[in-house]
Coordinates of C-alpha atoms in Angstrom, one line a residue:
X1 CA -1.5 -41.4 -111.6
X2 CA -3.4 -43.7 -109.9
X3 CA -2.2 -47.8 -109.5
X4 CA -4.4 -50.7 -108.6
X5 CA -4.1 -54.1 -106.1
X6 CA -3.0 -56.3 -108.0
X7 CA -6.8 -57.9 -107.9
X8 CA -7.5 -54.8 -109.5
X9 CA -10.4 -53.9 -107.2
X10 CA -9.6 -50.7 -105.5
X11 CA -8.0 -47.5 -107.7
X12 CA -5.5 -44.8 -105.0
X13 CA -3.5 -42.0 -106.0
X14 CA -0.3 -43.1 -106.1
X15 CA 1.1 -38.9 -107.3
X16 CA 0.4 -35.3 -108.9
X17 CA 3.3 -34.9 -111.9
X18 CA 3.1 -32.2 -114.0
X19 CA 2.4 -33.4 -118.0
X20 CA 6.0 -33.2 -119.7
X21 CA 7.6 -35.5 -116.7
X22 CA 5.1 -38.2 -117.1
X23 CA 7.0 -40.4 -119.8
X24 CA 10.4 -40.3 -117.9
X25 CA 8.1 -41.1 -114.4
X26 CA 6.8 -44.2 -116.0
X27 CA 10.0 -45.6 -117.8
X28 CA 11.5 -45.5 -113.9
X29 CA 8.3 -47.0 -112.3
X30 CA 7.4 -49.6 -115.0
X31 CA 10.8 -50.5 -114.5
X32 CA 10.1 -50.8 -110.8
X33 CA 6.4 -52.2 -110.5
X34 CA 4.8 -54.9 -112.4
X35 CA 2.2 -53.1 -114.8
X36 CA -0.1 -54.7 -117.3
X37 CA -1.9 -51.8 -118.8
X38 CA -2.9 -48.6 -118.8
X39 CA -5.7 -47.0 -118.2
X40 CA -6.4 -43.2 -120.2
X41 CA -8.5 -40.9 -120.1
X42 CA -10.8 -40.0 -122.9
X43 CA -12.6 -37.1 -122.5
X44 CA -15.8 -36.1 -123.9
X45 CA -18.6 -33.5 -123.5
X46 CA -22.0 -34.7 -122.2
X47 CA -23.3 -35.2 -126.0
X48 CA -20.4 -37.5 -126.8
X49 CA -18.4 -35.3 -129.0
X50 CA -14.8 -35.2 -128.3
X51 CA -13.9 -32.0 -125.6
X52 CA -11.7 -29.5 -126.3
X53 CA -8.9 -31.3 -124.4
X54 CA -9.3 -34.2 -126.7
X55 CA -6.1 -33.1 -129.0
X56 CA -4.0 -32.8 -125.7
X57 CA -4.7 -36.2 -124.3
X58 CA -4.3 -37.5 -128.3
X59 CA -0.8 -36.5 -128.2
X60 CA 0.0 -38.0 -125.2
X61 CA -1.6 -41.0 -126.2
X62 CA 0.6 -41.4 -129.5
X63 CA 3.8 -40.3 -127.6
X64 CA 3.4 -42.9 -124.9
X65 CA 2.5 -46.0 -127.2
X66 CA 5.6 -44.9 -129.3
X67 CA 7.6 -44.8 -125.9
X68 CA 5.6 -48.7 -124.8
X69 CA 4.7 -50.3 -128.0
X70 CA 4.6 -53.2 -125.4
X71 CA 2.4 -51.9 -122.9
X72 CA -1.6 -52.3 -123.3
X73 CA -3.4 -49.5 -123.7
X74 CA -6.9 -48.6 -122.2
X75 CA -9.3 -45.6 -123.1
X76 CA -11.8 -44.9 -120.7
X77 CA -14.6 -42.2 -121.1
X78 CA -14.6 -39.6 -118.9
X79 CA -17.8 -38.6 -118.7

C-alpha cells in the first residue's frame, strides 16, 4: 500500500499487508483519510498480453469496486 502527498507529486510506501485483509484495511484507512482515487496495477507481459497474475488482480478489483462503489479506480500498466 502506498500513498501520495496532497499535490500528488510523490508516492511513498505506507505499509505491507496480506492480500486477504486489504479490503478491511482500506475501509479503516478511507474512514480516517481523504482519498480521491485508487491506483491498481495492471500486470502485463512485455508483449502487452495479460500476465499470469492478471486473474488474481481482476478478482481483487471486483471485490474492491463492490466494497467501494463510489471510489474512483485507475488501472496502471505495470510494465
